[in-house]
Amino acid sequence: MTDNSGPFSDYPLPYQSYDDMADVFRQYVSPGKLDLWEGFGFKLVLGKRNGITFTDAYSGKEYINCHVNGGCYNLGHNNPRVVQAVQEALGKLDIANHHFGSPLRAQLGERLSATTGHALSRVVYGVSGGEAIDVAIKAARAHTGRQKIVSAQGGYHGHTGLSLAAGDPEYRELYHATLPDFVQVPWDDPEAMAQAVDSNTAAVLLEGIPATMGMCPPSEGYFQAVRQACDAVGAAFIVDEVQSGLGRTGKIWSYQHDGIVPDILVTGKGLSGGIYPITATLMTPEIHEILSRNPTSHISTFGGAELGCVAALAVLDIIEEPGFLKRVTELGERFEEELHNLPFRLRRRGMFMGLEFEEESQAFLTLLRLFEAGVFPFPSGNDRRVLQFLPPLTITDDEASDLIGRVQQVCTE
Ligand SMILES: Cc1ncc(COP(=O)(O)O)c(C=O)c1O
């Protein structure tokens, strides 16, 4: 690898230009990924990353990251406290050995459990959100001795085996990954849920707020109705907080707005600060019991890597600081106040926000104009009338003013 650092990267880039990179990427990784975005005239490569912004490595254009990879960069790119924690551990810790006890996995387990008031006091670690969802489904099935999983149409839980089976046909049919006993019902419809949940149901699996479906928070009472439907038949309620969790909504977990406690909670993405992959499936001791009795029945070599635990502990330190969640709540209110009279409706809980347009084409044109203006939101894959709008939670007042100004300008032109 030659060291011909691009001008817009802090890290030596092996290719001088986008086209040089693309030639190799096309040949050895995926032509399709590049074709998709190039079709819209968009040749993006992440270069310099710092706080709320990243810079395109080859053009030097700077963007405010309002996609944050679905929450990975909730605390900004390269959050200095997370980076420092991992840097201090590098060369001393590594992934450790998942077969044995670990002080860091224990400490993180206790801290995660505490975020649920110790209701979900057993933690199984993973590497990806999909893996963590698979664990949730496996645990619910093992505990109940039942098969059926009820999820929401348009929801998204990952692309591994069981998480994929719980998602939309569009993603699973191509891979012949449809599985029996997975049922989807319309989101936010308590009657459809009550009808679907029966004595064969192992679990209901819902996102805290569905992101891919279009950033639509549950209506008041919906999660309580789901909780009741589950309780009536002894099914587990799994809440997927991969995107909605870790402070994004102004509470640590989105379910804490809904007056329920789930039996299983899945977290990922922002748990690592975008620095080192780690995910976690939290569950009640009762549900976990069967995993504990069969300790080798579920393993994950990299799951709960100690370097990941270090990153996650630093993330929790930040979001649990006094005032952090209050500021998220206040910032969310500010966005709502200042993003009005524009051609979209703001869907929002805390700073979990979506810009809902009337037409898909309008959303898409606005997306391209926002890119030009250096703002980087992202389309909701299953409702393209909605742009996911997720500025980092660490955004300062001045940065928020700048961001709001850019959105206002693009949308009033
Ligand atoms: C709500 C939700 N659950 C699960 C996942 C899967 O996570 P991963 O991509 O880490 O497997 C995602 C990913 O976008 C997600 O948004």
CSV table of C-alpha atoms in Angstrom, one decimal, residues 6 53 75 101 110 153 162 268 302 312 357 378 406:
chain,number,residue,atom,x,y,z
A,6,GLY,CA,-5.5,12.2,-0.1
A,53,THR,CA,-19.3,16.3,10.1
A,75,LEU,CA,-22.1,11.1,19.8
A,101,GLY,CA,-15.7,-14.7,32.5
A,110,GLU,CA,-24.3,-4.4,35.1
A,153,GLN,CA,-45.0,-4.9,8.1
A,162,LEU,CA,-34.1,-15.0,12.0
A,268,GLY,CA,-26.5,-2.0,18.8
A,302,PHE,CA,-16.4,-11.6,18.8
A,312,ALA,CA,-19.7,0.9,25.2
A,357,PHE,CA,-43.1,14.7,2.4
A,378,PHE,CA,-31.1,9.5,4.4
A,406,ARG,CA,-29.6,25.1,5.7
